[in-house]
């Protein structure tokens, strides 16, 4: 219990400092190191991940963990964010984003409100998880492609960021780790698990969250004095790019979906590889249009400049958030939460609610969706058997709570990536995601309780 109290105290202090305007990176990093040193002193948990070796001096090991976070996060997630932000800068440079606005605005005026567009954007973003089952990977991809379009069509950056950050807030893809592990715990094939159980409840919840987004984002915008309206086509002052350039910002999504296992087997394209191929195609098209290799080559600096800007603003925050989450885990707070949830004696459905709440809290604290779910789901088959309960009905609320908690965590990779791309603070994004997802969690849990 003392581990949970210490973790909560540190979380409260961190939140207060960040809300008072302190830079998030040093605050999170200092808190993470403090918790790791606390682990060394008390011996409550394991400090080093399995893949990290000790320096030989235990008091230096927290810094070794930080170095490991720099090497892993900068090389993988950081590079994805850099590549897609660079691509977004290049799209703006060649006028492709203006072309999207010019082409899309006239028919979208029939919708009368950009918030209707927001609803359909959320549905599209959610469906794309079937091809891109990584929450952060999907969000980063959407920030480089869909986000500029949403801004150009009159939505505020905070509203667009809130939608994109929740793109995988409700999961129903059969290729995700949590679906595979959940189906194993429920004792069925993953396709049967998703189609018959996870999918129907998730689709209904997606519709509820999408509708809630419309009203919540409109309310938040009005509180900030923002008015979302479709721009006047005649007032667009773009670079006079051809109309077909409107397709170019969507190239990474088209390639990611087209070469996914849904359509093509045996092909695995990383997000960065997709962006580089898309950049090559766009530069060839620019060369054919301008017939000036020197000018096209100079434009490549916009791509590199966007990458550099993303590195400066994103990677440090990712590492600091990772150190903070690792400190929470190393001190043993999450393990204690699991034990407490397991010890509570309640009816099956009430127990499912308790586990969902604990999973949600753990996901928010850790910034990870899979970690708390994979830890808790191990307990469910035995608990369900002892209570004579339906294991699937206990697993599903936990599974969705883990995804929703990640999208409500200011230290998660998906929120940090979206906040950085939108030039917002992570807490601003969390404000936009929390209400739709909490309502979605309540609705999803009720669906499970009534029909499962």
PDB file of N, CA, C and O in Angstrom, residues 415-451:
ATOM      1  N   UNK A 415      -0.456  10.423 -26.786  1.00  0.00           N
ATOM      2  CA  UNK A 415      -0.846  11.788 -26.406  1.00  0.00           C
ATOM      3  C   UNK A 415       0.310  12.756 -26.620  1.00  0.00           C
ATOM      4  O   UNK A 415       0.119  13.880 -27.114  1.00  0.00           O
ATOM      5  N   UNK A 416       1.519  12.339 -26.268  1.00  0.00           N
ATOM      6  CA  UNK A 416       2.684  13.210 -26.457  1.00  0.00           C
ATOM      7  C   UNK A 416       2.906  13.491 -27.939  1.00  0.00           C
ATOM      8  O   UNK A 416       3.172  14.634 -28.341  1.00  0.00           O
ATOM      9  N   UNK A 417       2.780  12.456 -28.764  1.00  0.00           N
ATOM     10  CA  UNK A 417       2.980  12.639 -30.207  1.00  0.00           C
ATOM     11  C   UNK A 417       1.950  13.593 -30.791  1.00  0.00           C
ATOM     12  O   UNK A 417       2.280  14.496 -31.569  1.00  0.00           O
ATOM     13  N   UNK A 418       0.690  13.411 -30.412  1.00  0.00           N
ATOM     14  CA  UNK A 418      -0.378  14.271 -30.925  1.00  0.00           C
ATOM     15  C   UNK A 418      -0.217  15.696 -30.403  1.00  0.00           C
ATOM     16  O   UNK A 418      -0.352  16.673 -31.163  1.00  0.00           O
ATOM     17  N   UNK A 419       0.079  15.842 -29.107  1.00  0.00           N
ATOM     18  CA  UNK A 419       0.247  17.174 -28.522  1.00  0.00           C
ATOM     19  C   UNK A 419       1.401  17.922 -29.184  1.00  0.00           C
ATOM     20  O   UNK A 419       1.295  19.118 -29.478  1.00  0.00           O
ATOM     21  N   UNK A 420       2.491  17.226 -29.436  1.00  0.00           N
ATOM     22  CA  UNK A 420       3.645  17.870 -30.065  1.00  0.00           C
ATOM     23  C   UNK A 420       3.334  18.302 -31.482  1.00  0.00           C
ATOM     24  O   UNK A 420       3.681  19.409 -31.900  1.00  0.00           O
ATOM     25  N   UNK A 421       2.652  17.426 -32.228  1.00  0.00           N
ATOM     26  CA  UNK A 421       2.292  17.780 -33.603  1.00  0.00           C
ATOM     27  C   UNK A 421       1.309  18.924 -33.671  1.00  0.00           C
ATOM     28  O   UNK A 421       1.340  19.730 -34.610  1.00  0.00           O
ATOM     29  N   UNK A 422       0.435  19.023 -32.668  1.00  0.00           N
ATOM     30  CA  UNK A 422      -0.574  20.088 -32.654  1.00  0.00           C
ATOM     31  C   UNK A 422      -0.095  21.337 -31.923  1.00  0.00           C
ATOM     32  O   UNK A 422      -0.840  22.317 -31.827  1.00  0.00           O
ATOM     33  N   UNK A 423       1.143  21.284 -31.384  1.00  0.00           N
ATOM     34  CA  UNK A 423       1.719  22.402 -30.614  1.00  0.00           C
ATOM     35  C   UNK A 423       0.834  22.741 -29.406  1.00  0.00           C
ATOM     36  O   UNK A 423       0.529  23.898 -29.138  1.00  0.00           O
ATOM     37  N   UNK A 424       0.446  21.683 -28.686  1.00  0.00           N
ATOM     38  CA  UNK A 424      -0.358  21.818 -27.473  1.00  0.00           C
ATOM     39  C   UNK A 424       0.364  21.137 -26.315  1.00  0.00           C
ATOM     40  O   UNK A 424       1.274  20.333 -26.528  1.00  0.00           O
ATOM     41  N   UNK A 425      -0.052  21.438 -25.096  1.00  0.00           N
ATOM     42  CA  UNK A 425       0.429  20.702 -23.943  1.00  0.00           C
ATOM     43  C   UNK A 425      -0.327  19.376 -23.844  1.00  0.00           C
ATOM     44  O   UNK A 425      -1.512  19.317 -24.182  1.00  0.00           O
ATOM     45  N   UNK A 426       0.339  18.308 -23.383  1.00  0.00           N
ATOM     46  CA  UNK A 426      -0.369  17.018 -23.254  1.00  0.00           C
ATOM     47  C   UNK A 426      -1.657  17.113 -22.444  1.00  0.00           C
ATOM     48  O   UNK A 426      -2.646  16.453 -22.765  1.00  0.00           O
ATOM     49  N   UNK A 427      -1.671  17.938 -21.392  1.00  0.00           N
ATOM     50  CA  UNK A 427      -2.885  18.068 -20.585  1.00  0.00           C
ATOM     51  C   UNK A 427      -4.042  18.673 -21.393  1.00  0.00           C
ATOM     52  O   UNK A 427      -5.213  18.379 -21.122  1.00  0.00           O
ATOM     53  N   UNK A 428      -3.727  19.515 -22.382  1.00  0.00           N
ATOM     54  CA  UNK A 428      -4.777  20.078 -23.228  1.00  0.00           C
ATOM     55  C   UNK A 428      -5.415  18.997 -24.093  1.00  0.00           C
ATOM     56  O   UNK A 428      -6.630  19.009 -24.322  1.00  0.00           O
ATOM     57  N   UNK A 429      -4.590  18.077 -24.575  1.00  0.00           N
ATOM     58  CA  UNK A 429      -5.118  16.961 -25.367  1.00  0.00           C
ATOM     59  C   UNK A 429      -5.950  16.038 -24.483  1.00  0.00           C
ATOM     60  O   UNK A 429      -7.031  15.582 -24.875  1.00  0.00           O
ATOM     61  N   UNK A 430      -5.453  15.758 -23.262  1.00  0.00           N
ATOM     62  CA  UNK A 430      -6.178  14.889 -22.334  1.00  0.00           C
ATOM     63  C   UNK A 430      -7.555  15.469 -22.015  1.00  0.00           C
ATOM     64  O   UNK A 430      -8.546  14.735 -21.908  1.00  0.00           O
ATOM     65  N   UNK A 431      -7.640  16.788 -21.875  1.00  0.00           N
ATOM     66  CA  UNK A 431      -8.936  17.432 -21.628  1.00  0.00           C
ATOM     67  C   UNK A 431      -9.909  17.129 -22.763  1.00  0.00           C
ATOM     68  O   UNK A 431     -11.109  16.907 -22.527  1.00  0.00           O
ATOM     69  N   UNK A 432      -9.400  17.078 -23.991  1.00  0.00           N
ATOM     70  CA  UNK A 432     -10.276  16.848 -25.137  1.00  0.00           C
ATOM     71  C   UNK A 432     -10.639  15.366 -25.312  1.00  0.00           C
ATOM     72  O   UNK A 432     -11.643  15.039 -25.943  1.00  0.00           O
ATOM     73  N   UNK A 433      -9.817  14.462 -24.777  1.00  0.00           N
ATOM     74  CA  UNK A 433     -10.090  13.032 -24.954  1.00  0.00           C
ATOM     75  C   UNK A 433     -10.861  12.415 -23.794  1.00  0.00           C
ATOM     76  O   UNK A 433     -11.582  11.429 -23.972  1.00  0.00           O
ATOM     77  N   UNK A 434     -10.720  12.983 -22.587  1.00  0.00           N
ATOM     78  CA  UNK A 434     -11.183  12.296 -21.386  1.00  0.00           C
ATOM     79  C   UNK A 434     -12.703  12.125 -21.328  1.00  0.00           C
ATOM     80  O   UNK A 434     -13.197  11.022 -21.047  1.00  0.00           O
ATOM     81  N   UNK A 435     -13.454  13.188 -21.587  1.00  0.00           N
ATOM     82  CA  UNK A 435     -14.917  13.102 -21.448  1.00  0.00           C
ATOM     83  C   UNK A 435     -15.532  12.129 -22.460  1.00  0.00           C
ATOM     84  O   UNK A 435     -16.323  11.244 -22.070  1.00  0.00           O
ATOM     85  N   UNK A 436     -15.215  12.220 -23.761  1.00  0.00           N
ATOM     86  CA  UNK A 436     -15.781  11.228 -24.694  1.00  0.00           C
ATOM     87  C   UNK A 436     -15.432   9.788 -24.318  1.00  0.00           C
ATOM     88  O   UNK A 436     -16.288   8.896 -24.411  1.00  0.00           O
ATOM     89  N   UNK A 437     -14.190   9.566 -23.875  1.00  0.00           N
ATOM     90  CA  UNK A 437     -13.782   8.197 -23.564  1.00  0.00           C
ATOM     91  C   UNK A 437     -14.399   7.696 -22.263  1.00  0.00           C
ATOM     92  O   UNK A 437     -14.738   6.513 -22.151  1.00  0.00           O
ATOM     93  N   UNK A 438     -14.529   8.547 -21.270  1.00  0.00           N
ATOM     94  CA  UNK A 438     -15.172   8.121 -20.022  1.00  0.00           C
ATOM     95  C   UNK A 438     -16.639   7.757 -20.258  1.00  0.00           C
ATOM     96  O   UNK A 438     -17.146   6.772 -19.708  1.00  0.00           O
ATOM     97  N   UNK A 439     -17.322   8.563 -21.067  1.00  0.00           N
ATOM     98  CA  UNK A 439     -18.702   8.227 -21.422  1.00  0.00           C
ATOM     99  C   UNK A 439     -18.734   6.915 -22.198  1.00  0.00           C
ATOM    100  O   UNK A 439     -19.593   6.053 -21.970  1.00  0.00           O
ATOM    101  N   UNK A 440     -17.762   6.757 -23.092  1.00  0.00           N
ATOM    102  CA  UNK A 440     -17.659   5.504 -23.848  1.00  0.00           C
ATOM    103  C   UNK A 440     -17.425   4.306 -22.941  1.00  0.00           C
ATOM    104  O   UNK A 440     -18.005   3.232 -23.156  1.00  0.00           O
ATOM    105  N   UNK A 441     -16.597   4.475 -21.909  1.00  0.00           N
ATOM    106  CA  UNK A 441     -16.329   3.371 -20.985  1.00  0.00           C
ATOM    107  C   UNK A 441     -17.590   2.977 -20.222  1.00  0.00           C
ATOM    108  O   UNK A 441     -17.877   1.782 -20.035  1.00  0.00           O
ATOM    109  N   UNK A 442     -18.358   3.961 -19.776  1.00  0.00           N
ATOM    110  CA  UNK A 442     -19.608   3.675 -19.063  1.00  0.00           C
ATOM    111  C   UNK A 442     -20.578   2.923 -19.979  1.00  0.00           C
ATOM    112  O   UNK A 442     -21.176   1.904 -19.581  1.00  0.00           O
ATOM    113  N   UNK A 443     -20.742   3.413 -21.209  1.00  0.00           N
ATOM    114  CA  UNK A 443     -21.657   2.771 -22.153  1.00  0.00           C
ATOM    115  C   UNK A 443     -21.195   1.356 -22.470  1.00  0.00           C
ATOM    116  O   UNK A 443     -22.001   0.403 -22.483  1.00  0.00           O
ATOM    117  N   UNK A 444     -19.893   1.195 -22.715  1.00  0.00           N
ATOM    118  CA  UNK A 444     -19.359  -0.131 -23.040  1.00  0.00           C
ATOM    119  C   UNK A 444     -19.581  -1.112 -21.894  1.00  0.00           C
ATOM    120  O   UNK A 444     -19.991  -2.260 -22.099  1.00  0.00           O
ATOM    121  N   UNK A 445     -19.326  -0.656 -20.672  1.00  0.00           N
ATOM    122  CA  UNK A 445     -19.501  -1.525 -19.502  1.00  0.00           C
ATOM    123  C   UNK A 445     -20.968  -1.911 -19.334  1.00  0.00           C
ATOM    124  O   UNK A 445     -21.280  -3.067 -19.003  1.00  0.00           O
ATOM    125  N   UNK A 446     -21.888  -0.983 -19.569  1.00  0.00           N
ATOM    126  CA  UNK A 446     -23.315  -1.283 -19.485  1.00  0.00           C
ATOM    127  C   UNK A 446     -23.723  -2.309 -20.551  1.00  0.00           C
ATOM    128  O   UNK A 446     -24.521  -3.217 -20.274  1.00  0.00           O
ATOM    129  N   UNK A 447     -23.182  -2.156 -21.756  1.00  0.00           N
ATOM    130  CA  UNK A 447     -23.482  -3.123 -22.831  1.00  0.00           C
ATOM    131  C   UNK A 447     -23.030  -4.522 -22.409  1.00  0.00           C
ATOM    132  O   UNK A 447     -23.763  -5.500 -22.576  1.00  0.00           O
ATOM    133  N   UNK A 448     -21.831  -4.615 -21.849  1.00  0.00           N
ATOM    134  CA  UNK A 448     -21.317  -5.915 -21.411  1.00  0.00           C
ATOM    135  C   UNK A 448     -22.207  -6.478 -20.300  1.00  0.00           C
ATOM    136  O   UNK A 448     -22.568  -7.662 -20.300  1.00  0.00           O
ATOM    137  N   UNK A 449     -22.567  -5.630 -19.344  1.00  0.00           N
ATOM    138  CA  UNK A 449     -23.401  -6.081 -18.227  1.00  0.00           C
ATOM    139  C   UNK A 449     -24.796  -6.547 -18.656  1.00  0.00           C
ATOM    140  O   UNK A 449     -25.338  -7.508 -18.101  1.00  0.00           O
ATOM    141  N   UNK A 450     -25.371  -5.894 -19.670  1.00  0.00           N
ATOM    142  CA  UNK A 450     -26.739  -6.204 -20.077  1.00  0.00           C
ATOM    143  C   UNK A 450     -26.815  -7.358 -21.069  1.00  0.00           C
ATOM    144  O   UNK A 450     -27.770  -8.151 -21.032  1.00  0.00           O
ATOM    145  N   UNK A 451     -25.827  -7.491 -21.965  1.00  0.00           N
ATOM    146  CA  UNK A 451     -25.952  -8.434 -23.066  1.00  0.00           C
ATOM    147  C   UNK A 451     -24.947  -9.579 -23.034  1.00  0.00           C
ATOM    148  O   UNK A 451     -25.038 -10.492 -23.841  1.00  0.00           O
TER     149      UNK A 451
END
